[in-house]
PDB file of C-alpha atoms in Angstrom:
ATOM      1  CA  LEU A   1      78.743 150.178  57.170  1.00 78.00           C
ATOM      2  CA  ASP A   2      80.121 153.303  58.855  1.00 84.00           C
ATOM      3  CA  LYS A   3      77.107 153.540  61.150  1.00 86.00           C
ATOM      4  CA  THR A   4      77.569 149.911  62.155  1.00 88.00           C
ATOM      5  CA  MET A   5      81.260 150.491  62.879  1.00 88.00           C
ATOM      6  CA  ASP A   6      80.411 153.577  64.953  1.00 87.00           C
ATOM      7  CA  ASP A   7      77.752 151.690  66.905  1.00 86.00           C
ATOM      8  CA  PHE A   8      80.147 148.821  67.544  1.00 88.00           C
ATOM      9  CA  ASN A   9      82.866 151.190  68.779  1.00 86.00           C
ATOM     10  CA  ASP A  10      80.338 152.956  71.033  1.00 85.00           C
ATOM     11  CA  TRP A  11      79.243 149.598  72.420  1.00 84.00           C
ATOM     12  CA  ARG A  12      82.876 148.569  73.111  1.00 86.00           C
ATOM     13  CA  LEU A  13      83.451 151.821  74.989  1.00 85.00           C
ATOM     14  CA  TRP A  14      80.213 151.343  76.928  1.00 83.00           C
ATOM     15  CA  MET A  15      81.313 147.825  77.952  1.00 83.00           C
ATOM     16  CA  ARG A  16      84.570 149.337  79.283  1.00 83.00           C
ATOM     17  CA  ASP A  17      82.580 151.530  81.695  1.00 79.00           C
ATOM     18  CA  VAL A  18      82.513 154.676  79.606  1.00 82.00           C
ATOM     19  CA  ILE A  19      79.268 156.601  80.158  1.00 83.00           C
ATOM     20  CA  ASP A  20      76.856 156.418  77.244  1.00 80.00           C
ATOM     21  CA  PRO A  21      75.664 159.962  76.429  1.00 79.00           C
ATOM     22  CA  GLU A  22      72.156 158.813  75.488  1.00 82.00           C
ATOM     23  CA  ILE A  23      71.287 157.196  78.830  1.00 82.00           C
ATOM     24  CA  ASN A  24      74.003 158.726  81.069  1.00 85.00           C
ATOM     25  CA  LEU A  25      74.952 155.329  82.493  1.00 85.00           C
ATOM     26  CA  THR A  26      77.810 152.896  82.246  1.00 85.00           C
ATOM     27  CA  TRP A  27      77.027 149.318  81.275  1.00 82.00           C
ATOM     28  CA  SER A  28      77.535 147.987  84.804  1.00 82.00           C
ATOM     29  CA  SER A  29      75.233 150.611  86.336  1.00 83.00           C
ATOM     30  CA  TRP A  30      72.633 150.033  83.604  1.00 83.00           C
ATOM     31  CA  ASN A  31      72.812 146.246  84.180  1.00 78.00           C
ATOM     32  CA  LYS A  32      72.514 146.662  87.953  1.00 77.00           C
ATOM     33  CA  MET A  33      69.447 148.853  87.454  1.00 77.00           C
ATOM     34  CA  GLN A  34      67.903 146.237  85.138  1.00 74.00           C
ATOM     35  CA  LEU A  35      68.417 143.465  87.704  1.00 66.00           C
ATOM     36  CA  GLU A  36      67.123 145.409  90.722  1.00 66.00           C
ATOM     37  CA  LYS A  37      63.688 143.821  90.586  1.00 65.00           C
ATOM     38  CA  ALA A  38      65.051 140.300  90.237  1.00 61.00           C
ATOM     39  CA  ARG A  39      67.734 140.589  92.925  1.00 64.00           C
ATOM     40  CA  ASN A  40      67.958 141.835  96.507  1.00 63.00           C
ATOM     41  CA  ASP A  41      70.596 143.990  98.234  1.00 64.00           C
ATOM     42  CA  TYR A  42      73.060 141.091  98.333  1.00 65.00           C
ATOM     43  CA  GLN A  43      72.777 140.605  94.536  1.00 64.00           C
ATOM     44  CA  ARG A  44      70.966 137.288  95.022  1.00 66.00           C
ATOM     45  CA  GLN A  45      67.724 136.186  93.464  1.00 64.00           C
ATOM     46  CA  THR A  46      64.801 137.284  95.585  1.00 62.00           C
ATOM     47  CA  ASN A  47      62.939 133.985  95.409  1.00 69.00           C
ATOM     48  CA  PRO A  48      65.336 131.055  95.087  1.00 68.00           C
ATOM     49  CA  LEU A  49      62.597 128.554  96.047  1.00 74.00           C
ATOM     50  CA  ALA A  50      60.484 129.577  93.052  1.00 73.00           C
ATOM     51  CA  THR A  51      63.523 129.359  90.790  1.00 74.00           C
ATOM     52  CA  THR A  52      64.345 125.894  92.126  1.00 76.00           C
ATOM     53  CA  CYS A  53      60.743 124.717  91.704  1.00 76.00           C
ATOM     54  CA  ARG A  54      60.664 125.959  88.107  1.00 77.00           C
ATOM     55  CA  GLY A  55      63.899 124.099  87.415  1.00 77.00           C
ATOM     56  CA  ILE A  56      62.687 120.841  88.961  1.00 76.00           C
ATOM     57  CA  LEU A  57      59.259 120.986  87.318  1.00 74.00           C
ATOM     58  CA  GLY A  58      60.855 121.757  83.965  1.00 76.00           C
ATOM     59  CA  SER A  59      63.207 118.783  84.203  1.00 78.00           C
ATOM     60  CA  ILE A  60      60.725 116.103  85.303  1.00 74.00           C
ATOM     61  CA  PRO A  61      59.243 115.287  81.870  1.00 74.00           C
ATOM     62  CA  THR A  62      62.704 115.069  80.326  1.00 77.00           C
ATOM     63  CA  ALA A  63      64.005 112.872  83.142  1.00 76.00           C
ATOM     64  CA  VAL A  64      61.078 110.433  82.991  1.00 72.00           C
ATOM     65  CA  LEU A  65      61.162 110.253  79.187  1.00 72.00           C
ATOM     66  CA  THR A  66      64.920 109.689  79.240  1.00 73.00           C
ATOM     67  CA  PHE A  67      64.470 106.943  81.818  1.00 70.00           C
ATOM     68  CA  GLY A  68      61.767 105.372  79.678  1.00 69.00           C
ATOM     69  CA  SER A  69      63.866 105.464  76.520  1.00 68.00           C
ATOM     70  CA  ILE A  70      66.947 104.044  78.217  1.00 66.00           C
ATOM     71  CA  THR A  71      65.046 101.151  79.773  1.00 62.00           C
ATOM     72  CA  ASN A  72      63.069 100.235  76.626  1.00 62.00           C
ATOM     73  CA  LEU A  73      59.819 101.075  78.368  1.00 59.00           C
ATOM     74  CA  GLU A  74      57.899 100.680  75.117  1.00 61.00           C
ATOM     75  CA  ASP A  75      58.773  96.956  74.949  1.00 60.00           C
ATOM     76  CA  THR A  76      57.718  96.051  78.479  1.00 61.00           C
ATOM     77  CA  THR A  77      55.033  93.492  79.272  1.00 69.00           C
ATOM     78  CA  TRP A  78      53.870  95.707  82.145  1.00 68.00           C
ATOM     79  CA  ASN A  79      51.320  98.465  81.721  1.00 70.00           C
ATOM     80  CA  LYS A  80      53.296 101.485  80.473  1.00 70.00           C
ATOM     81  CA  TRP A  81      51.123 103.976  82.353  1.00 73.00           C
ATOM     82  CA  ALA A  82      51.524 102.083  85.611  1.00 75.00           C
ATOM     83  CA  VAL A  83      55.301 102.035  85.208  1.00 71.00           C
ATOM     84  CA  PHE A  84      55.292 105.744  84.354  1.00 72.00           C
ATOM     85  CA  GLY A  85      53.091 106.482  87.390  1.00 78.00           C
ATOM     86  CA  VAL A  86      55.274 104.477  89.743  1.00 79.00           C
ATOM     87  CA  ILE A  87      58.465 106.135  88.504  1.00 75.00           C
ATOM     88  CA  THR A  88      56.912 109.600  88.805  1.00 78.00           C
ATOM     89  CA  GLY A  89      55.456 108.826  92.244  1.00 83.00           C
ATOM     90  CA  VAL A  90      58.765 107.520  93.574  1.00 81.00           C
ATOM     91  CA  PHE A  91      60.486 110.616  92.220  1.00 79.00           C
ATOM     92  CA  TRP A  92      58.063 112.944  94.043  1.00 83.00           C
ATOM     93  CA  VAL A  93      58.298 110.970  97.294  1.00 87.00           C
ATOM     94  CA  VAL A  94      62.101 111.239  97.175  1.00 83.00           C
ATOM     95  CA  VAL A  95      61.960 114.978  96.397  1.00 83.00           C
ATOM     96  CA  PHE A  96      59.473 115.589  99.221  1.00 88.00           C
ATOM     97  CA  GLY A  97      61.579 113.524 101.621  1.00 89.00           C
ATOM     98  CA  MET A  98      64.767 115.392 100.719  1.00 87.00           C
ATOM     99  CA  VAL A  99      63.080 118.787 101.132  1.00 88.00           C
ATOM    100  CA  THR A 100      61.646 117.737 104.493  1.00 91.00           C
ATOM    101  CA  LEU A 101      65.010 116.415 105.679  1.00 90.00           C
ATOM    102  CA  TYR A 102      66.713 119.601 104.494  1.00 89.00           C
ATOM    103  CA  ARG A 103      64.309 121.793 106.428  1.00 90.00           C
ATOM    104  CA  MET A 104      64.538 119.710 109.586  1.00 91.00           C
ATOM    105  CA  LEU A 105      68.310 119.359 109.589  1.00 89.00           C
ATOM    106  CA  VAL A 106      69.149 122.932 108.633  1.00 87.00           C
ATOM    107  CA  ALA A 107      66.634 124.344 111.115  1.00 87.00           C
ATOM    108  CA  ARG A 108      68.407 122.357 113.842  1.00 88.00           C
ATOM    109  CA  ARG A 109      71.840 123.392 112.512  1.00 87.00           C
ATOM    110  CA  LYS A 110      72.823 119.832 111.601  1.00 86.00           C
ATOM    111  CA  TYR A 111      74.777 120.881 108.508  1.00 86.00           C
ATOM    112  CA  ARG A 112      77.186 117.940 108.459  1.00 89.00           C
ATOM    113  CA  ILE A 113      74.355 115.435 108.597  1.00 89.00           C
ATOM    114  CA  TRP A 114      72.584 117.295 105.786  1.00 87.00           C
ATOM    115  CA  ARG A 115      75.738 117.158 103.633  1.00 87.00           C
ATOM    116  CA  LEU A 116      75.979 113.419 104.310  1.00 90.00           C
ATOM    117  CA  VAL A 117      72.299 112.876 103.443  1.00 88.00           C
ATOM    118  CA  ARG A 118      72.671 114.975 100.285  1.00 86.00           C
ATOM    119  CA  THR A 119      75.758 113.022  99.200  1.00 88.00           C
ATOM    120  CA  LEU A 120      74.097 109.677  99.901  1.00 89.00           C
ATOM    121  CA  GLY A 121      71.017 110.850  98.004  1.00 84.00           C
ATOM    122  CA  VAL A 122      73.056 111.673  94.907  1.00 82.00           C
ATOM    123  CA  LEU A 123      74.937 108.368  95.138  1.00 88.00           C
ATOM    124  CA  GLY A 124      71.630 106.525  95.585  1.00 85.00           C
ATOM    125  CA  LEU A 125      70.194 108.269  92.525  1.00 79.00           C
ATOM    126  CA  LEU A 126      73.197 107.267  90.434  1.00 81.00           C
ATOM    127  CA  ALA A 127      72.988 103.672  91.701  1.00 86.00           C
ATOM    128  CA  PHE A 128      69.259 103.575  90.915  1.00 80.00           C
ATOM    129  CA  LEU A 129      69.806 104.833  87.366  1.00 75.00           C
ATOM    130  CA  ILE A 130      72.597 102.338  86.727  1.00 80.00           C
ATOM    131  CA  CYS A 131      70.523  99.451  88.115  1.00 79.00           C
ATOM    132  CA  ALA A 132      67.478 100.546  86.130  1.00 74.00           C
ATOM    133  CA  ILE A 133      69.471 100.697  82.909  1.00 72.00           C
ATOM    134  CA  ILE A 134      70.874  97.225  83.519  1.00 74.00           C
ATOM    135  CA  PHE A 135      67.975  95.291  85.075  1.00 71.00           C
ATOM    136  CA  VAL A 136      64.631  96.809  84.017  1.00 64.00           C
ATOM    137  CA  PRO A 137      64.844  95.836  80.313  1.00 61.00           C
ATOM    138  CA  SER A 138      65.572  92.190  81.117  1.00 60.00           C
ATOM    139  CA  VAL A 139      62.985  91.894  83.925  1.00 54.00           C
ATOM    140  CA  GLY A 140      60.254  93.765  82.073  1.00 52.00           C
ATOM    141  CA  GLY A 141      60.468  91.693  78.925  1.00 51.00           C
ATOM    142  CA  GLY A 142      62.309  94.309  76.884  1.00 46.00           C
ATOM    143  CA  ILE A 143      65.014  93.597  74.355  1.00 42.00           C
ATOM    144  CA  GLY A 144      67.861  94.274  76.857  1.00 39.00           C
TER     145      GLY A 144
END
């Protein structure tokens, strides 16, 4: 128990920017050194596009499955795979269109228009989800 208490006290001192005698670094300098490869001189991630792509690709299955569960996709009279394909295809077309618009508008320094498009895109997404939750179960033959 004494060793644990000593280690905890050493850790608390290290977190308060006291130099650790074993590594001759404070916590902030040690952390900065650990993040050097992942960040550039401005302390930003070196590849934000890759990080964004990983986030989008990781969220697609969850988003489509959530959409399917909300709209009672299992009870539809339509082919489930066709509905899944259409939803996924529409999603990718919208993502590609937004990325293309972003690149075009920002390259031409049309920042206000891009903010408007981005806001309308989010509002359109919310409207689509609300309409899908309300109308797809009744139109597709589900229990809604």
